[in-house]
Every structure is written in structure tokens, then in C-alpha cells.
Amino acid sequence: MLKEPESMDECAFFTRRILDDNTKLVAWVPTGTNIVNIKYACGNCKKSGEITQEFQKPITFICQNCGCKIVVEPLNKRRGRRKKKSK
Ligand SMILES: [Zn+2]
């Protein structure tokens, strides 16, 4: 069972996301490594799982249960989001 980092000091990269297909995931790269740990709940089959693999951007992995490909698009590439300025 993967343990989520307790502080940002332990990881070079950390993201917590809900993707457009409703896949929920947490991914992080422990400091000094080139691997990414991913904990996810697949939006397709609703099963959750854990994966450790080589870190590449964008993070892409295959659901171990249903085999669907999940791509974690970088946040800064997302467009078309309605954003209201609150005052
Ligand atoms: Zn799946």
C-alpha cells in the first residue's frame, strides 16, 4: 500500500486531480528518484489501484483492472474553463 507523502519536502512533484472522465488520482515523485507513485480510482471501471512507474510527462498509466489508458494532462494546458473572478 502506497503511503502518501506527509509533506511537500518529501516529493519533487505532487498532484491531486480529478480528470474529465472522473478518474481521481494522487501522483507524486519522491525526492531524488525518477519514479512516480500513483494512487487512483478509475473513472471507467470505478476500481481503485496503485502504480509505481518511471516518471514521464505527461504522466500516463494503464488501469490495472480495465486496461484503459489514463493521461494526466498538465494543468497549465487546460483551457476553456469558466473562471469567475470573485470580489
Ligand atoms: Zn479501470
mmCIF file of N, CA, C and O and ligand atoms in Angstrom:
data_model
loop_
_atom_site.group_PDB
_atom_site.id
_atom_site.type_symbol
_atom_site.label_atom_id
_atom_site.label_comp_id
_atom_site.label_asym_id
_atom_site.label_seq_id
_atom_site.Cartn_x
_atom_site.Cartn_y
_atom_site.Cartn_z
ATOM 1 N N MET A 1 0.853 -1.199 0.000
ATOM 2 C CA MET A 1 0.000 0.000 0.000
ATOM 3 C C MET A 1 0.881 1.238 0.000
ATOM 4 O O MET A 1 1.719 1.400 0.875
ATOM 5 N N LEU A 2 0.686 2.048 -0.986
ATOM 6 C CA LEU A 2 1.485 3.269 -1.056
ATOM 7 C C LEU A 2 1.056 4.250 0.022
ATOM 8 O O LEU A 2 -0.120 4.409 0.309
ATOM 9 N N LYS A 3 2.044 4.892 0.564
ATOM 10 C CA LYS A 3 1.762 5.884 1.594
ATOM 11 C C LYS A 3 1.981 7.270 1.000
ATOM 12 O O LYS A 3 3.036 7.552 0.435
ATOM 13 N N GLU A 4 0.980 8.083 1.114
ATOM 14 C CA GLU A 4 1.124 9.427 0.554
ATOM 15 C C GLU A 4 2.143 10.230 1.354
ATOM 16 O O GLU A 4 2.268 10.045 2.557
ATOM 17 N N PRO A 5 2.866 11.095 0.678
ATOM 18 C CA PRO A 5 3.873 11.889 1.387
ATOM 19 C C PRO A 5 3.221 12.787 2.430
ATOM 20 O O PRO A 5 2.121 13.296 2.233
ATOM 21 N N GLU A 6 3.910 12.941 3.510
ATOM 22 C CA GLU A 6 3.344 13.755 4.590
ATOM 23 C C GLU A 6 3.650 15.227 4.415
ATOM 24 O O GLU A 6 2.960 16.087 4.917
ATOM 25 N N SER A 7 4.711 15.514 3.699
ATOM 26 C CA SER A 7 5.000 16.914 3.441
ATOM 27 C C SER A 7 5.572 17.067 2.045
ATOM 28 O O SER A 7 6.071 16.110 1.453
ATOM 29 N N MET A 8 5.460 18.248 1.517
ATOM 30 C CA MET A 8 5.939 18.513 0.174
ATOM 31 C C MET A 8 7.466 18.379 0.079
ATOM 32 O O MET A 8 8.002 18.209 -1.008
ATOM 33 N N ASP A 9 8.132 18.420 1.205
ATOM 34 C CA ASP A 9 9.587 18.266 1.199
ATOM 35 C C ASP A 9 10.008 16.883 0.729
ATOM 36 O O ASP A 9 11.118 16.684 0.269
ATOM 37 N N GLU A 10 9.107 15.932 0.865
ATOM 38 C CA GLU A 10 9.441 14.551 0.517
ATOM 39 C C GLU A 10 9.263 14.247 -0.961
ATOM 40 O O GLU A 10 9.583 13.173 -1.415
ATOM 41 N N CYS A 11 8.684 15.197 -1.690
ATOM 42 C CA CYS A 11 8.436 14.897 -3.095
ATOM 43 C C CYS A 11 8.846 16.043 -4.008
ATOM 44 O O CYS A 11 8.696 17.213 -3.676
ATOM 45 N N ALA A 12 9.370 15.657 -5.159
ATOM 46 C CA ALA A 12 9.783 16.639 -6.153
ATOM 47 C C ALA A 12 8.586 17.134 -6.951
ATOM 48 O O ALA A 12 8.625 18.188 -7.568
ATOM 49 N N PHE A 13 7.530 16.341 -6.918
ATOM 50 C CA PHE A 13 6.335 16.655 -7.693
ATOM 51 C C PHE A 13 5.158 16.022 -6.995
ATOM 52 O O PHE A 13 5.245 14.900 -6.505
ATOM 53 N N PHE A 14 4.057 16.741 -6.945
ATOM 54 C CA PHE A 14 2.860 16.201 -6.305
ATOM 55 C C PHE A 14 1.638 16.769 -6.999
ATOM 56 O O PHE A 14 1.577 17.962 -7.281
ATOM 57 N N THR A 15 0.678 15.914 -7.293
ATOM 58 C CA THR A 15 -0.558 16.427 -7.869
ATOM 59 C C THR A 15 -1.736 15.601 -7.381
ATOM 60 O O THR A 15 -1.622 14.396 -7.177
ATOM 61 N N ARG A 16 -2.806 16.265 -7.164
ATOM 62 C CA ARG A 16 -4.059 15.592 -6.782
ATOM 63 C C ARG A 16 -5.106 16.073 -7.772
ATOM 64 O O ARG A 16 -5.352 17.275 -7.893
ATOM 65 N N ARG A 17 -5.719 15.130 -8.464
ATOM 66 C CA ARG A 17 -6.550 15.552 -9.587
ATOM 67 C C ARG A 17 -7.831 14.746 -9.712
ATOM 68 O O ARG A 17 -7.896 13.587 -9.311
ATOM 69 N N ILE A 18 -8.809 15.394 -10.311
ATOM 70 C CA ILE A 18 -9.995 14.685 -10.796
ATOM 71 C C ILE A 18 -10.063 14.991 -12.283
ATOM 72 O O ILE A 18 -10.190 16.153 -12.683
ATOM 73 N N LEU A 19 -9.944 13.959 -13.088
ATOM 74 C CA LEU A 19 -9.890 14.165 -14.530
ATOM 75 C C LEU A 19 -11.294 14.261 -15.124
ATOM 76 O O LEU A 19 -12.285 14.001 -14.464
ATOM 77 N N ASP A 20 -11.327 14.627 -16.395
ATOM 78 C CA ASP A 20 -12.607 14.826 -17.079
ATOM 79 C C ASP A 20 -13.455 13.559 -17.112
ATOM 80 O O ASP A 20 -14.671 13.618 -17.173
ATOM 81 N N ASP A 21 -12.805 12.396 -17.107
ATOM 82 C CA ASP A 21 -13.571 11.146 -17.131
ATOM 83 C C ASP A 21 -13.891 10.653 -15.724
ATOM 84 O O ASP A 21 -14.281 9.515 -15.531
ATOM 85 N N ASN A 22 -13.684 11.542 -14.763
ATOM 86 C CA ASN A 22 -13.999 11.267 -13.363
ATOM 87 C C ASN A 22 -12.998 10.348 -12.672
ATOM 88 O O ASN A 22 -13.252 9.848 -11.589
ATOM 89 N N THR A 23 -11.869 10.103 -13.298
ATOM 90 C CA THR A 23 -10.793 9.384 -12.630
ATOM 91 C C THR A 23 -10.202 10.302 -11.562
ATOM 92 O O THR A 23 -9.903 11.456 -11.833
ATOM 93 N N LYS A 24 -10.082 9.753 -10.373
ATOM 94 C CA LYS A 24 -9.484 10.528 -9.289
ATOM 95 C C LYS A 24 -8.106 9.956 -9.005
ATOM 96 O O LYS A 24 -7.954 8.732 -8.946
ATOM 97 N N LEU A 25 -7.137 10.817 -8.808
ATOM 98 C CA LEU A 25 -5.811 10.287 -8.557
ATOM 99 C C LEU A 25 -4.949 11.239 -7.742
ATOM 100 O O LEU A 25 -5.195 12.444 -7.685
ATOM 101 N N VAL A 26 -3.977 10.628 -7.129
ATOM 102 C CA VAL A 26 -2.913 11.360 -6.472
ATOM 103 C C VAL A 26 -1.624 10.808 -7.044
ATOM 104 O O VAL A 26 -1.463 9.584 -7.145
ATOM 105 N N ALA A 27 -0.722 11.667 -7.466
ATOM 106 C CA ALA A 27 0.554 11.208 -8.005
ATOM 107 C C ALA A 27 1.671 12.041 -7.417
ATOM 108 O O ALA A 27 1.521 13.247 -7.252
ATOM 109 N N TRP A 28 2.757 11.355 -7.096
ATOM 110 C CA TRP A 28 3.893 12.096 -6.577
ATOM 111 C C TRP A 28 5.206 11.414 -6.917
ATOM 112 O O TRP A 28 5.256 10.204 -7.132
ATOM 113 N N VAL A 29 6.244 12.225 -6.986
ATOM 114 C CA VAL A 29 7.590 11.752 -7.277
ATOM 115 C C VAL A 29 8.431 11.986 -6.027
ATOM 116 O O VAL A 29 8.676 13.131 -5.651
ATOM 117 N N PRO A 30 8.869 10.922 -5.362
ATOM 118 C CA PRO A 30 9.708 11.113 -4.173
ATOM 119 C C PRO A 30 11.009 11.820 -4.547
ATOM 120 O O PRO A 30 11.581 11.542 -5.601
ATOM 121 N N THR A 31 11.432 12.720 -3.712
ATOM 122 C CA THR A 31 12.655 13.470 -3.964
ATOM 123 C C THR A 31 13.829 12.543 -4.233
ATOM 124 O O THR A 31 14.009 11.539 -3.542
ATOM 125 N N GLY A 32 14.599 12.876 -5.275
ATOM 126 C CA GLY A 32 15.799 12.109 -5.583
ATOM 127 C C GLY A 32 15.546 10.852 -6.395
ATOM 128 O O GLY A 32 16.449 10.045 -6.592
ATOM 129 N N THR A 33 14.314 10.650 -6.860
ATOM 130 C CA THR A 33 14.002 9.467 -7.666
ATOM 131 C C THR A 33 13.461 9.900 -9.023
ATOM 132 O O THR A 33 13.147 11.065 -9.226
ATOM 133 N N ASN A 34 13.369 8.942 -9.904
ATOM 134 C CA ASN A 34 12.741 9.211 -11.192
ATOM 135 C C ASN A 34 11.537 8.294 -11.385
ATOM 136 O O ASN A 34 11.231 7.838 -12.458
ATOM 137 N N ILE A 35 10.878 8.018 -10.262
ATOM 138 C CA ILE A 35 9.671 7.198 -10.339
ATOM 139 C C ILE A 35 8.490 8.022 -9.857
ATOM 140 O O ILE A 35 8.652 8.984 -9.097
ATOM 141 N N VAL A 36 7.337 7.634 -10.325
ATOM 142 C CA VAL A 36 6.122 8.291 -9.868
ATOM 143 C C VAL A 36 5.213 7.248 -9.228
ATOM 144 O O VAL A 36 5.049 6.150 -9.743
ATOM 145 N N ASN A 37 4.705 7.592 -8.076
ATOM 146 C CA ASN A 37 3.716 6.757 -7.390
ATOM 147 C C ASN A 37 2.338 7.317 -7.701
ATOM 148 O O ASN A 37 2.123 8.523 -7.593
ATOM 149 N N ILE A 38 1.440 6.438 -8.070
ATOM 150 C CA ILE A 38 0.098 6.888 -8.424
ATOM 151 C C ILE A 38 -0.928 6.074 -7.652
ATOM 152 O O ILE A 38 -0.881 4.843 -7.655
ATOM 153 N N LYS A 39 -1.822 6.769 -6.994
ATOM 154 C CA LYS A 39 -2.988 6.112 -6.402
ATOM 155 C C LYS A 39 -4.184 6.640 -7.158
ATOM 156 O O LYS A 39 -4.345 7.851 -7.287
ATOM 157 N N TYR A 40 -5.023 5.739 -7.649
ATOM 158 C CA TYR A 40 -6.099 6.213 -8.491
ATOM 159 C C TYR A 40 -7.400 5.458 -8.239
ATOM 160 O O TYR A 40 -7.401 4.347 -7.692
ATOM 161 N N ALA A 41 -8.470 6.107 -8.656
ATOM 162 C CA ALA A 41 -9.776 5.458 -8.733
ATOM 163 C C ALA A 41 -10.239 5.688 -10.157
ATOM 164 O O ALA A 41 -10.493 6.816 -10.565
ATOM 165 N N CYS A 42 -10.288 4.610 -10.918
ATOM 166 C CA CYS A 42 -10.553 4.695 -12.348
ATOM 167 C C CYS A 42 -11.971 5.201 -12.621
ATOM 168 O O CYS A 42 -12.928 4.710 -12.045
ATOM 169 N N GLY A 43 -12.074 6.186 -13.527
ATOM 170 C CA GLY A 43 -13.385 6.717 -13.884
ATOM 171 C C GLY A 43 -14.161 5.783 -14.784
ATOM 172 O O GLY A 43 -15.373 5.904 -14.934
ATOM 173 N N ASN A 44 -13.490 4.837 -15.376
ATOM 174 C CA ASN A 44 -14.131 3.906 -16.306
ATOM 175 C C ASN A 44 -14.720 2.698 -15.574
ATOM 176 O O ASN A 44 -15.887 2.388 -15.714
ATOM 177 N N CYS A 45 -13.895 2.027 -14.770
ATOM 178 C CA CYS A 45 -14.356 0.795 -14.117
ATOM 179 C C CYS A 45 -14.641 0.994 -12.626
ATOM 180 O O CYS A 45 -15.107 0.079 -11.962
ATOM 181 N N LYS A 46 -14.344 2.188 -12.131
ATOM 182 C CA LYS A 46 -14.615 2.551 -10.724
ATOM 183 C C LYS A 46 -13.745 1.830 -9.704
ATOM 184 O O LYS A 46 -13.945 1.987 -8.505
ATOM 185 N N LYS A 47 -12.819 1.016 -10.177
ATOM 186 C CA LYS A 47 -11.925 0.335 -9.243
ATOM 187 C C LYS A 47 -10.750 1.250 -8.924
ATOM 188 O O LYS A 47 -10.368 2.097 -9.726
ATOM 189 N N SER A 48 -10.174 1.015 -7.769
ATOM 190 C CA SER A 48 -9.004 1.813 -7.428
ATOM 191 C C SER A 48 -7.768 0.925 -7.446
ATOM 192 O O SER A 48 -7.852 -0.302 -7.351
ATOM 193 N N GLY A 49 -6.646 1.562 -7.590
ATOM 194 C CA GLY A 49 -5.401 0.810 -7.649
ATOM 195 C C GLY A 49 -4.216 1.710 -7.387
ATOM 196 O O GLY A 49 -4.367 2.921 -7.157
ATOM 197 N N GLU A 50 -3.058 1.101 -7.419
ATOM 198 C CA GLU A 50 -1.814 1.815 -7.172
ATOM 199 C C GLU A 50 -0.785 1.373 -8.198
ATOM 200 O O GLU A 50 -0.709 0.192 -8.527
ATOM 201 N N ILE A 51 -0.017 2.324 -8.652
ATOM 202 C CA ILE A 51 1.008 2.024 -9.652
ATOM 203 C C ILE A 51 2.268 2.800 -9.294
ATOM 204 O O ILE A 51 2.190 3.948 -8.871
ATOM 205 N N THR A 52 3.405 2.151 -9.461
ATOM 206 C CA THR A 52 4.682 2.846 -9.404
ATOM 207 C C THR A 52 5.372 2.607 -10.734
ATOM 208 O O THR A 52 5.486 1.471 -11.181
ATOM 209 N N GLN A 53 5.786 3.670 -11.368
ATOM 210 C CA GLN A 53 6.424 3.520 -12.674
ATOM 211 C C GLN A 53 7.404 4.658 -12.910
ATOM 212 O O GLN A 53 7.505 5.579 -12.099
ATOM 213 N N GLU A 54 8.105 4.575 -14.031
ATOM 214 C CA GLU A 54 9.054 5.628 -14.376
ATOM 215 C C GLU A 54 8.303 6.939 -14.590
ATOM 216 O O GLU A 54 7.225 6.964 -15.169
ATOM 217 N N PHE A 55 8.902 8.020 -14.121
ATOM 218 C CA PHE A 55 8.249 9.320 -14.216
ATOM 219 C C PHE A 55 8.478 9.941 -15.579
ATOM 220 O O PHE A 55 9.612 10.154 -15.985
ATOM 221 N N GLN A 56 7.393 10.180 -16.284
ATOM 222 C CA GLN A 56 7.459 10.867 -17.568
ATOM 223 C C GLN A 56 6.292 11.823 -17.624
ATOM 224 O O GLN A 56 5.247 11.568 -17.033
ATOM 225 N N LYS A 57 6.498 12.901 -18.364
ATOM 226 C CA LYS A 57 5.413 13.857 -18.514
ATOM 227 C C LYS A 57 4.896 13.842 -19.935
ATOM 228 O O LYS A 57 5.686 13.811 -20.863
ATOM 229 N N PRO A 58 3.596 13.877 -20.170
ATOM 230 C CA PRO A 58 2.602 13.821 -19.104
ATOM 231 C C PRO A 58 2.540 12.418 -18.506
ATOM 232 O O PRO A 58 2.851 11.450 -19.184
ATOM 233 N N ILE A 59 2.140 12.351 -17.246
ATOM 234 C CA ILE A 59 2.009 11.056 -16.592
ATOM 235 C C ILE A 59 0.912 10.255 -17.305
ATOM 236 O O ILE A 59 -0.195 10.729 -17.471
ATOM 237 N N THR A 60 1.269 9.082 -17.770
ATOM 238 C CA THR A 60 0.328 8.221 -18.481
ATOM 239 C C THR A 60 0.399 6.832 -17.855
ATOM 240 O O THR A 60 1.492 6.325 -17.633
ATOM 241 N N PHE A 61 -0.731 6.271 -17.536
ATOM 242 C CA PHE A 61 -0.697 4.917 -16.994
ATOM 243 C C PHE A 61 -1.923 4.133 -17.439
ATOM 244 O O PHE A 61 -2.892 4.702 -17.956
ATOM 245 N N ILE A 62 -1.851 2.844 -17.253
ATOM 246 C CA ILE A 62 -2.915 1.943 -17.672
ATOM 247 C C ILE A 62 -3.623 1.419 -16.427
ATOM 248 O O ILE A 62 -2.976 0.927 -15.501
ATOM 249 N N CYS A 63 -4.913 1.520 -16.408
ATOM 250 C CA CYS A 63 -5.676 0.972 -15.286
ATOM 251 C C CYS A 63 -5.437 -0.529 -15.212
ATOM 252 O O CYS A 63 -5.592 -1.243 -16.203
ATOM 253 N N GLN A 64 -5.024 -0.987 -14.042
ATOM 254 C CA GLN A 64 -4.690 -2.407 -13.887
ATOM 255 C C GLN A 64 -5.921 -3.289 -13.937
ATOM 256 O O GLN A 64 -5.825 -4.497 -14.124
ATOM 257 N N ASN A 65 -7.069 -2.718 -13.754
ATOM 258 C CA ASN A 65 -8.290 -3.521 -13.768
ATOM 259 C C ASN A 65 -8.915 -3.609 -15.157
ATOM 260 O O ASN A 65 -9.154 -4.684 -15.657
ATOM 261 N N CYS A 66 -9.165 -2.451 -15.792
ATOM 262 C CA CYS A 66 -9.892 -2.485 -17.069
ATOM 263 C C CYS A 66 -8.984 -2.199 -18.259
ATOM 264 O O CYS A 66 -9.398 -2.343 -19.405
ATOM 265 N N GLY A 67 -7.751 -1.794 -18.009
ATOM 266 C CA GLY A 67 -6.804 -1.604 -19.104
ATOM 267 C C GLY A 67 -6.938 -0.287 -19.842
ATOM 268 O O GLY A 67 -6.285 -0.072 -20.850
ATOM 269 N N CYS A 68 -7.795 0.604 -19.358
ATOM 270 C CA CYS A 68 -7.937 1.863 -20.064
ATOM 271 C C CYS A 68 -6.745 2.770 -19.755
ATOM 272 O O CYS A 68 -6.131 2.687 -18.693
ATOM 273 N N LYS A 69 -6.426 3.593 -20.734
ATOM 274 C CA LYS A 69 -5.275 4.466 -20.625
ATOM 275 C C LYS A 69 -5.690 5.778 -19.982
ATOM 276 O O LYS A 69 -6.684 6.384 -20.387
ATOM 277 N N ILE A 70 -4.940 6.176 -18.998
ATOM 278 C CA ILE A 70 -5.257 7.402 -18.279
ATOM 279 C C ILE A 70 -4.099 8.372 -18.448
ATOM 280 O O ILE A 70 -2.954 8.032 -18.166
ATOM 281 N N VAL A 71 -4.404 9.535 -18.939
ATOM 282 C CA VAL A 71 -3.383 10.547 -19.161
ATOM 283 C C VAL A 71 -3.653 11.731 -18.240
ATOM 284 O O VAL A 71 -4.763 12.256 -18.204
ATOM 285 N N VAL A 72 -2.644 12.106 -17.493
ATOM 286 C CA VAL A 72 -2.781 13.237 -16.590
ATOM 287 C C VAL A 72 -2.227 14.464 -17.303
ATOM 288 O O VAL A 72 -1.025 14.693 -17.319
ATOM 289 N N GLU A 73 -3.110 15.186 -17.937
ATOM 290 C CA GLU A 73 -2.679 16.363 -18.689
ATOM 291 C C GLU A 73 -2.189 17.440 -17.735
ATOM 292 O O GLU A 73 -2.771 17.636 -16.677
ATOM 293 N N PRO A 74 -1.143 18.138 -18.143
ATOM 294 C CA PRO A 74 -0.674 19.234 -17.298
ATOM 295 C C PRO A 74 -1.763 20.276 -17.121
ATOM 296 O O PRO A 74 -2.491 20.588 -18.059
ATOM 297 N N LEU A 75 -1.857 20.805 -15.935
ATOM 298 C CA LEU A 75 -2.909 21.762 -15.624
ATOM 299 C C LEU A 75 -2.828 23.008 -16.483
ATOM 300 O O LEU A 75 -3.825 23.565 -16.875
ATOM 301 N N ASN A 76 -1.618 23.445 -16.775
ATOM 302 C CA ASN A 76 -1.482 24.710 -17.496
ATOM 303 C C ASN A 76 -1.884 24.600 -18.964
ATOM 304 O O ASN A 76 -1.916 25.584 -19.682
ATOM 305 N N LYS A 77 -2.200 23.374 -19.405
ATOM 306 C CA LYS A 77 -2.655 23.229 -20.784
ATOM 307 C C LYS A 77 -4.167 23.207 -20.884
ATOM 308 O O LYS A 77 -4.721 23.148 -21.959
ATOM 309 N N ARG A 78 -4.811 23.240 -19.756
ATOM 310 C CA ARG A 78 -6.263 23.197 -19.783
ATOM 311 C C ARG A 78 -6.799 24.571 -20.151
ATOM 312 O O ARG A 78 -6.367 25.573 -19.631
ATOM 313 N N ARG A 79 -7.744 24.535 -21.056
ATOM 314 C CA ARG A 79 -8.337 25.803 -21.472
ATOM 315 C C ARG A 79 -9.841 25.684 -21.471
ATOM 316 O O ARG A 79 -10.392 24.613 -21.323
ATOM 317 N N GLY A 80 -10.472 26.791 -21.697
ATOM 318 C CA GLY A 80 -11.917 26.787 -21.833
ATOM 319 C C GLY A 80 -12.659 26.614 -20.529
ATOM 320 O O GLY A 80 -13.849 26.348 -20.514
ATOM 321 N N ARG A 81 -11.937 26.792 -19.463
ATOM 322 C CA ARG A 81 -12.608 26.695 -18.171
ATOM 323 C C ARG A 81 -13.204 28.040 -17.809
ATOM 324 O O ARG A 81 -12.536 29.052 -17.880
ATOM 325 N N ARG A 82 -14.445 27.980 -17.391
ATOM 326 C CA ARG A 82 -15.048 29.238 -16.975
ATOM 327 C C ARG A 82 -14.507 29.615 -15.616
ATOM 328 O O ARG A 82 -14.568 28.830 -14.681
ATOM 329 N N LYS A 83 -14.000 30.775 -15.573
ATOM 330 C CA LYS A 83 -13.426 31.239 -14.310
ATOM 331 C C LYS A 83 -14.032 32.591 -13.968
ATOM 332 O O LYS A 83 -13.952 33.528 -14.741
ATOM 333 N N LYS A 84 -14.650 32.616 -12.847
ATOM 334 C CA LYS A 84 -15.256 33.884 -12.444
ATOM 335 C C LYS A 84 -14.387 34.517 -11.380
ATOM 336 O O LYS A 84 -13.952 33.857 -10.443
ATOM 337 N N LYS A 85 -14.220 35.768 -11.563
ATOM 338 C CA LYS A 85 -13.461 36.482 -10.530
ATOM 339 C C LYS A 85 -14.408 36.837 -9.402
ATOM 340 O O LYS A 85 -15.443 37.451 -9.608
ATOM 341 N N SER A 86 -14.050 36.442 -8.245
ATOM 342 C CA SER A 86 -14.902 36.783 -7.103
ATOM 343 C C SER A 86 -14.392 38.065 -6.481
ATOM 344 O O SER A 86 -13.206 38.345 -6.466
ATOM 345 N N LYS A 87 -15.383 38.792 -6.015
ATOM 346 C CA LYS A 87 -14.990 40.061 -5.411
ATOM 347 C C LYS A 87 -15.571 40.175 -4.034
ATOM 348 O O LYS A 87 -16.683 39.752 -3.805
HETATM 349 ZN ZN ZN B 1 -10.311 0.987 -14.942
#
